[in-house]
Tab-separated table of C-alpha atoms and ligand atoms in Angstrom:
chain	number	residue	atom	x	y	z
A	1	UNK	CA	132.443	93.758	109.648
A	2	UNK	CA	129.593	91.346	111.139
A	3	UNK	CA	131.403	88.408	112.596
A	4	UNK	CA	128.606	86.175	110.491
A	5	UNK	CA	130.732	87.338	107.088
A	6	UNK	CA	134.330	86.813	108.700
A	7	UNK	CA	134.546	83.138	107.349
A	8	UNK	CA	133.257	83.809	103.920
A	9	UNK	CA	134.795	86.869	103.067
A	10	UNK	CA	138.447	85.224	101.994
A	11	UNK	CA	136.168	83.211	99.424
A	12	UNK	CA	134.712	86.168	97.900
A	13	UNK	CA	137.049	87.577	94.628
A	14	UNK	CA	139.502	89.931	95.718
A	15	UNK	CA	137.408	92.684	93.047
A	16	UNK	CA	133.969	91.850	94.744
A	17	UNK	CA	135.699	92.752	97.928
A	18	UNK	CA	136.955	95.797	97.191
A	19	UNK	CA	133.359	96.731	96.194
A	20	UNK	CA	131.523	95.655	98.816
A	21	UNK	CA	134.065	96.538	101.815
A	22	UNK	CA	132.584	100.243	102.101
A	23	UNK	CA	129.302	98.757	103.012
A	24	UNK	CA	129.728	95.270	104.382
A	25	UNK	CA	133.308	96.563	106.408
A	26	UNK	CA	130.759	98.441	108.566
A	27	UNK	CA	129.368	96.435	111.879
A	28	UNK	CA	125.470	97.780	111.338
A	29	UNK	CA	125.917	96.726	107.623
A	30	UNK	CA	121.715	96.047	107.359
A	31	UNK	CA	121.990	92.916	104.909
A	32	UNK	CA	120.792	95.337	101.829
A	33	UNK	CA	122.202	97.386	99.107
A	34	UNK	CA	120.610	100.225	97.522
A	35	UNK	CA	120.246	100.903	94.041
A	36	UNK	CA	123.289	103.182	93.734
A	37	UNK	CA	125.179	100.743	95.835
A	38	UNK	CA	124.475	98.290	93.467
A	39	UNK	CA	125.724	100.489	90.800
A	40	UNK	CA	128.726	101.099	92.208
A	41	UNK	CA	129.311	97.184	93.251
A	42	UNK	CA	128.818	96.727	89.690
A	43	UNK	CA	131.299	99.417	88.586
A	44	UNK	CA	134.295	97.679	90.746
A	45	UNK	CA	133.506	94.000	90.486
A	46	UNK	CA	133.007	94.099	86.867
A	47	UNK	CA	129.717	91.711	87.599
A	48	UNK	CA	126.494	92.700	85.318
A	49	UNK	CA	123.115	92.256	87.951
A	50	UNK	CA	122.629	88.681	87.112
A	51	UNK	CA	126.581	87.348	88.292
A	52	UNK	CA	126.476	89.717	91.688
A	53	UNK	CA	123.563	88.316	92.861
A	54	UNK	CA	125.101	85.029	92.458
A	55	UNK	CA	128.285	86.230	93.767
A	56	UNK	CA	126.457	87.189	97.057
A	57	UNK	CA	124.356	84.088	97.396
A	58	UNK	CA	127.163	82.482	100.072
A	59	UNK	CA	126.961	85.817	101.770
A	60	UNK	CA	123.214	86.195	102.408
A	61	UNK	CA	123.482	82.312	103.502
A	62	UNK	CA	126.005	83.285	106.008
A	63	UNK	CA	123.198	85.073	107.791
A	64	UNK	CA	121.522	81.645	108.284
A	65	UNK	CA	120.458	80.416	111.302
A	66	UNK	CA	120.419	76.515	111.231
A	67	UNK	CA	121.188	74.813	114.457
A	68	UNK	CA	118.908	71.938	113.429
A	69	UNK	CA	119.462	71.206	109.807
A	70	UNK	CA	123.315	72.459	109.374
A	71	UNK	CA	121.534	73.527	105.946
A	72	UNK	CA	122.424	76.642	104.986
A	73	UNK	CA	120.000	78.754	102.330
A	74	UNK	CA	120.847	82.433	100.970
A	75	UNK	CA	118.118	84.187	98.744
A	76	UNK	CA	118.538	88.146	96.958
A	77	UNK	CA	115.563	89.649	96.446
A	78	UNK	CA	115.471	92.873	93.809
A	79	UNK	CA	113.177	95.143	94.204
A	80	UNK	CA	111.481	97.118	91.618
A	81	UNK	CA	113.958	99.576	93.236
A	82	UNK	CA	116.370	98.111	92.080
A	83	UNK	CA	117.502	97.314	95.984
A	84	UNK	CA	118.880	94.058	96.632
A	85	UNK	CA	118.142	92.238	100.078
A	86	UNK	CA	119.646	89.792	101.587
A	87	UNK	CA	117.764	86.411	103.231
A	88	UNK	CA	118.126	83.947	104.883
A	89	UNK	CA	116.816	80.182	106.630
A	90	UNK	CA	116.018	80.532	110.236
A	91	UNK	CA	115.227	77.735	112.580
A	92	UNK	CA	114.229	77.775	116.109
A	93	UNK	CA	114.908	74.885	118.726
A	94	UNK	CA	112.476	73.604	120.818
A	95	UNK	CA	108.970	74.808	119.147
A	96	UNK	CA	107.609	73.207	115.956
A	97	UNK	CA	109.081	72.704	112.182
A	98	UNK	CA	106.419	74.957	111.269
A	99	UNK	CA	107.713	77.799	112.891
A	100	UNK	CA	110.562	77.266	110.573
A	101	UNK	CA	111.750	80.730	108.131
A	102	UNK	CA	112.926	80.016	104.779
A	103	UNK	CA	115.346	82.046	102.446
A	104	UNK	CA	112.720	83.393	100.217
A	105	UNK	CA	110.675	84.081	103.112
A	106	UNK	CA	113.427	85.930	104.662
A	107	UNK	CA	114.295	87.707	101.470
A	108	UNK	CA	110.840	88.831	100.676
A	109	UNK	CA	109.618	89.590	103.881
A	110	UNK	CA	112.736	91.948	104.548
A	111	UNK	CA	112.353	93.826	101.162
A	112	UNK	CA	108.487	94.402	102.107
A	113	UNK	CA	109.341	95.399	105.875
A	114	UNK	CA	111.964	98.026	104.097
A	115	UNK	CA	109.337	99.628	102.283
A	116	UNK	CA	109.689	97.923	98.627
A	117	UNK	CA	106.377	97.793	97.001
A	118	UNK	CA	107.238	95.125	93.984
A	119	UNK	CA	109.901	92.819	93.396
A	120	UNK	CA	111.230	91.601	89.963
A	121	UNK	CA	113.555	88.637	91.074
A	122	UNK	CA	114.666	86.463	93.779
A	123	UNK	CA	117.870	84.515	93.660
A	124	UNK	CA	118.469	80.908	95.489
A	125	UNK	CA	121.362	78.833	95.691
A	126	UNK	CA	118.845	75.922	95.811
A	127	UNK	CA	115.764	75.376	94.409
A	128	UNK	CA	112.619	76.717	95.942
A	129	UNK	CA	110.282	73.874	97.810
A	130	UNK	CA	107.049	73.461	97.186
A	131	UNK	CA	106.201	75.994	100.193
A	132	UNK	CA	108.025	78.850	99.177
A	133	UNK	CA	106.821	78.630	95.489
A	134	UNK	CA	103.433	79.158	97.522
A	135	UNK	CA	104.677	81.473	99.456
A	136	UNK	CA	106.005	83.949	96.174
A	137	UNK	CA	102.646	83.365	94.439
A	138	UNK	CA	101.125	85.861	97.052
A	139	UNK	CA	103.482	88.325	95.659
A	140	UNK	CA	102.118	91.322	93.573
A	141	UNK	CA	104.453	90.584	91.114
A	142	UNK	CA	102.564	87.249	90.101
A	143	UNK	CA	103.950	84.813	88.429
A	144	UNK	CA	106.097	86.495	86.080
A	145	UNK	CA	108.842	86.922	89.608
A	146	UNK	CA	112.038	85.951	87.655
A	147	UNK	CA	113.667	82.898	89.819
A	148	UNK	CA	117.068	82.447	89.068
A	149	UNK	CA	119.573	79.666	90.299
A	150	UNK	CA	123.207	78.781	90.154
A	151	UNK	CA	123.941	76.849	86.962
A	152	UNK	CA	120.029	77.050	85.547
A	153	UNK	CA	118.770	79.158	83.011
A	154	UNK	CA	116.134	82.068	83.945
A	155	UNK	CA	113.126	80.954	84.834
A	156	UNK	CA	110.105	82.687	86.071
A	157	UNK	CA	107.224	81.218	89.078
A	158	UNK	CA	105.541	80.216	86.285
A	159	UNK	CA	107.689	77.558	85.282
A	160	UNK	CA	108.168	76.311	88.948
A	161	UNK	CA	104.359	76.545	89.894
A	162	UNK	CA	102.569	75.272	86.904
A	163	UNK	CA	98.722	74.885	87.589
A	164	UNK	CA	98.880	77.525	90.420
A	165	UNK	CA	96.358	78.424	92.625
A	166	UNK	CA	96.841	81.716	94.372
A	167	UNK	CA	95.013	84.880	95.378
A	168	UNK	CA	92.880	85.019	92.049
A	169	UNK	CA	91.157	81.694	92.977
A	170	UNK	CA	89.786	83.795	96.288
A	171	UNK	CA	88.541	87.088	96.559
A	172	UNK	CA	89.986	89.895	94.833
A	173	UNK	CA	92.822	91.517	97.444
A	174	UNK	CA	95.932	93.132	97.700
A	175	UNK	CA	98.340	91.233	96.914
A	176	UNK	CA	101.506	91.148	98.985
A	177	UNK	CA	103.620	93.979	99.010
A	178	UNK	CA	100.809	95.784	97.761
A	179	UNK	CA	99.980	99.057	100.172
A	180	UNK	CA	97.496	98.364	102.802
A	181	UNK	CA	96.791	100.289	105.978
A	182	UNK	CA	93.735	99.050	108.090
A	183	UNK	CA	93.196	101.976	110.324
A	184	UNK	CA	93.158	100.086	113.898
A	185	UNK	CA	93.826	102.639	116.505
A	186	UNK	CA	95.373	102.050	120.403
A	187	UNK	CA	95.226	104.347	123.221
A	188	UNK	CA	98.736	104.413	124.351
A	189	UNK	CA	101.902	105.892	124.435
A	190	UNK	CA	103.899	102.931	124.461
A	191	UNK	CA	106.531	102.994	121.691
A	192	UNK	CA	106.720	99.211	121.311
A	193	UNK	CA	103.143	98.151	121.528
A	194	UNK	CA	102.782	101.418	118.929
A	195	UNK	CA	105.182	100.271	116.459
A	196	UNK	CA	103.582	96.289	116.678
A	197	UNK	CA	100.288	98.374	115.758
A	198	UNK	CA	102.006	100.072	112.973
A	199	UNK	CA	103.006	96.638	111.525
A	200	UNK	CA	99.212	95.147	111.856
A	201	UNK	CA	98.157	98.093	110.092
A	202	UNK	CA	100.115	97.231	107.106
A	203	UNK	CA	100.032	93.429	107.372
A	204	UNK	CA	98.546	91.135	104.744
A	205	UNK	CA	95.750	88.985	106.155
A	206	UNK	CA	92.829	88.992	103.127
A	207	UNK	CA	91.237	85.928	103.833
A	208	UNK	CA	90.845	85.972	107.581
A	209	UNK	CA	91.006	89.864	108.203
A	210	UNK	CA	93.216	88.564	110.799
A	211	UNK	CA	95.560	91.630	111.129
A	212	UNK	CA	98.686	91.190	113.970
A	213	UNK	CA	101.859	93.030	113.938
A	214	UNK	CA	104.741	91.886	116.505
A	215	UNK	CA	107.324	94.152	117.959
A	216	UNK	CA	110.411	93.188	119.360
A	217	UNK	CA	113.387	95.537	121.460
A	218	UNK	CA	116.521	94.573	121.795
A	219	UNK	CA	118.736	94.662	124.881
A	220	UNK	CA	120.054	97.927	123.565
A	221	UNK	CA	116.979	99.192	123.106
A	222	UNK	CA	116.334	99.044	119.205
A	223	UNK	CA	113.172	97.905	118.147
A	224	UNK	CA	112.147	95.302	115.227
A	225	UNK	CA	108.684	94.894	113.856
A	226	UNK	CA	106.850	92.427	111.591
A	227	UNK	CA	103.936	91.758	110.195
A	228	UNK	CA	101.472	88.847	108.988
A	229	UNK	CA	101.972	88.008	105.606
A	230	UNK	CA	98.591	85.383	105.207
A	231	UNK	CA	98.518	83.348	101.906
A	232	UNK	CA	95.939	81.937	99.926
A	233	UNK	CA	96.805	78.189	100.756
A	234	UNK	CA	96.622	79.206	103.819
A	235	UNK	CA	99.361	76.915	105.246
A	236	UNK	CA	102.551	79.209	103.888
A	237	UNK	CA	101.180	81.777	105.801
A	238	UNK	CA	104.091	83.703	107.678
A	239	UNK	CA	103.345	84.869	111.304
A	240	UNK	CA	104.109	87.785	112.668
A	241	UNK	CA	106.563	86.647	114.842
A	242	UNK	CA	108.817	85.227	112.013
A	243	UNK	CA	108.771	88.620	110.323
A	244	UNK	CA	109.904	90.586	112.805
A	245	UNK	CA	112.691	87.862	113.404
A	246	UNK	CA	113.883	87.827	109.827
A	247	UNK	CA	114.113	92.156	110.011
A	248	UNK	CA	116.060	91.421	113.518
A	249	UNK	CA	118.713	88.599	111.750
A	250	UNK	CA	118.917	91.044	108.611
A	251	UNK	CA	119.754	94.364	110.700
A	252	UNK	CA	122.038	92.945	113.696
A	253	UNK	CA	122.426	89.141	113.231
A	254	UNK	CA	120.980	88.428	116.702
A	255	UNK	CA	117.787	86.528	117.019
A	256	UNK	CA	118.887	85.600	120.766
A	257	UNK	CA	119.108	88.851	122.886
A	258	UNK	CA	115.148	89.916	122.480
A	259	UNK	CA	114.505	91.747	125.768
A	260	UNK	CA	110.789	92.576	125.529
A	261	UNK	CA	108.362	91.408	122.773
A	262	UNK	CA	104.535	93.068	121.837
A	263	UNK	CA	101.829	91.213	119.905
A	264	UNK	CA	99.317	93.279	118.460
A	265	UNK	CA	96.383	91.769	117.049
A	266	UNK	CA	92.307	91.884	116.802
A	267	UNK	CA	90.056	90.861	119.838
A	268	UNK	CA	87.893	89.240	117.959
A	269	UNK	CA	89.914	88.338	115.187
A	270	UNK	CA	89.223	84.671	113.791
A	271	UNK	CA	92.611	83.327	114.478
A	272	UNK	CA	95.058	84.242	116.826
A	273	UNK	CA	98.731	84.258	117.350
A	274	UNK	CA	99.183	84.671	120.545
A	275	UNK	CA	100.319	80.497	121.753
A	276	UNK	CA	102.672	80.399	118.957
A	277	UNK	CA	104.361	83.976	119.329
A	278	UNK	CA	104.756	83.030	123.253
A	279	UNK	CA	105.939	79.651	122.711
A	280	UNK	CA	108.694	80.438	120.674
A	281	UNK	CA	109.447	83.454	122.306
A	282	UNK	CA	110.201	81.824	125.273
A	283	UNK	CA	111.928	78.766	123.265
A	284	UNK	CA	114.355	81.981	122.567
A	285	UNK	CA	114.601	83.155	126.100
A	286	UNK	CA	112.502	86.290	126.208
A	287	UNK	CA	110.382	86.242	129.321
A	288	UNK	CA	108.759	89.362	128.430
A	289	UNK	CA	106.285	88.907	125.751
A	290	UNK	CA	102.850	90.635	126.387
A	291	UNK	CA	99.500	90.564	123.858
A	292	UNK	CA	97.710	93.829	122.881
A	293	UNK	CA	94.108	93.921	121.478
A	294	UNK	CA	92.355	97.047	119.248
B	1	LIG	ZN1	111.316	76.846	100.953
């Protein structure tokens, strides 16, 4: 087991652990469980859908990273899958609040970077800010996303964004998780700077046609990609950068030991995210962090 779920696990019912030990006992556990993982969680615990999300709540928040706030946030996303992924609040010393992650971020952003195209509910164990609620009204699912909470009835984005502007207030898009691929092409045989092009291809940047992708590789050689996720306020955007840090925490729990990093974004794009992808890379420690162009 992930040394991130040692301290939590004894507070975890002795049923829930019984279900979840085939998964989370493994070390490359990837902070997910599939539909028929669910099933079978279910079929030990004895929890219906609704009490196992709460029930893994304090897990997903042990997979926060908060050496500046000591304030620790867990979110479960379910996909239309039926897939539940973990998230989780990440901040970064030395760089600006802004490049802050939170929870739902983390949650949503590692559903859409496994492949789920919708998402029917997110679970908090506190209640969204004003940023996030943002953030999920970029979702294709609108505002109908069920938000649930510990101790609060079932409410949907509706009820916590009332008056909402969102994408429908712009031009008509995609929506966010909705399948995109832009077409930019790169002459190169470079696995990393190919697989930050893969992400730019499928990012979400409707309002500035901004596309970037970011790839990061490990010190063991895995790589982790992410990609812009733009929103209609503009502000909650998510950069690259964050994305591909999120899928990092989520698969190995180690935003620290980035060995080489690849940005991968337009030449004449109208924005760029180049200063802040280099900045906090190096606020991390990676030295190696080079900028690609189609
Ligand atoms: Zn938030």
């Amino acid at each position: 087991m992930q040394a991130r779920f040692h301290a939590i696990w004894s507070e975890i019912t002795p049923k829930l652990q019984e279900a979840l030990l085939p998964y989370m006992g493994n070390d490359d556990f990837p902070a997910m469980l599939t539909a028929k993982q669910v099933e079978s969680v279910k079929q030990i615990s004895g929890l219906d859908d609704h009490a196992l999300t709460l029930a893994l709540l304090p897990l997903a928040a042990a997979c926060s990273i908060a050496p500046i706030s000591r304030f620790y946030v867990g979110a479960i996303a379910r996909g239309a899958s039926g897939n539940l992924y973990f998230g989780a609040n990440m901040e970064f010393a030395g760089v600006p609040l802004q490049q802050t992650v939170h929870a739902e971020q983390s949650a949503i952003t590692h559903a859409w970077l496994r492949g789920e195209k919708k998402l029917v509910s997110i679970t908090i164990n506190y209640s969204p800010c004003g940023h996030c609620r943002q953030f999920m009204n970029e979702l294709n699912s609108g505002t109908q996303l069920a938000v649930y909470l510990p101790n609060r009835p079932k409410l949907t984005l509706a009820d916590y964004l009332p008056e909402a502007f969102g994408p429908g207030d712009l031009v008509d898009t995609p929506l966010l998780l909705d399948t995109v691929d832009h077409g930019h092409r790169l002459k190169t045989g470079d696995e990393l700077v190919l697989a930050a092009l893969d992400a730019a291809n499928h990012s979400h940047a409707p309002y500035s046609q901004s596309h970037a992708g970011v790839a990061l590789q490990d010190e063991q050689g895995q790589i982790y990609t992410g990609r812009y996720a733009e929103n209609a306020a503009f502000n909650p955007s998510l950069p690259p950068l964050q994305a591909a840090l999120i899928f990092m925490n989520m698969s190995v729990g180690n935003g620290q030991s980035i060995k080489r990093a690849v940005l991968v974004e337009g030449e004449n794009s109208h924005l760029s995210q180049w200063n802040a992808t280099y900045s906090t890379l190096t606020a991390l420690g990676c030295t190696e962090v080079e900028r690609h162009t189609f």
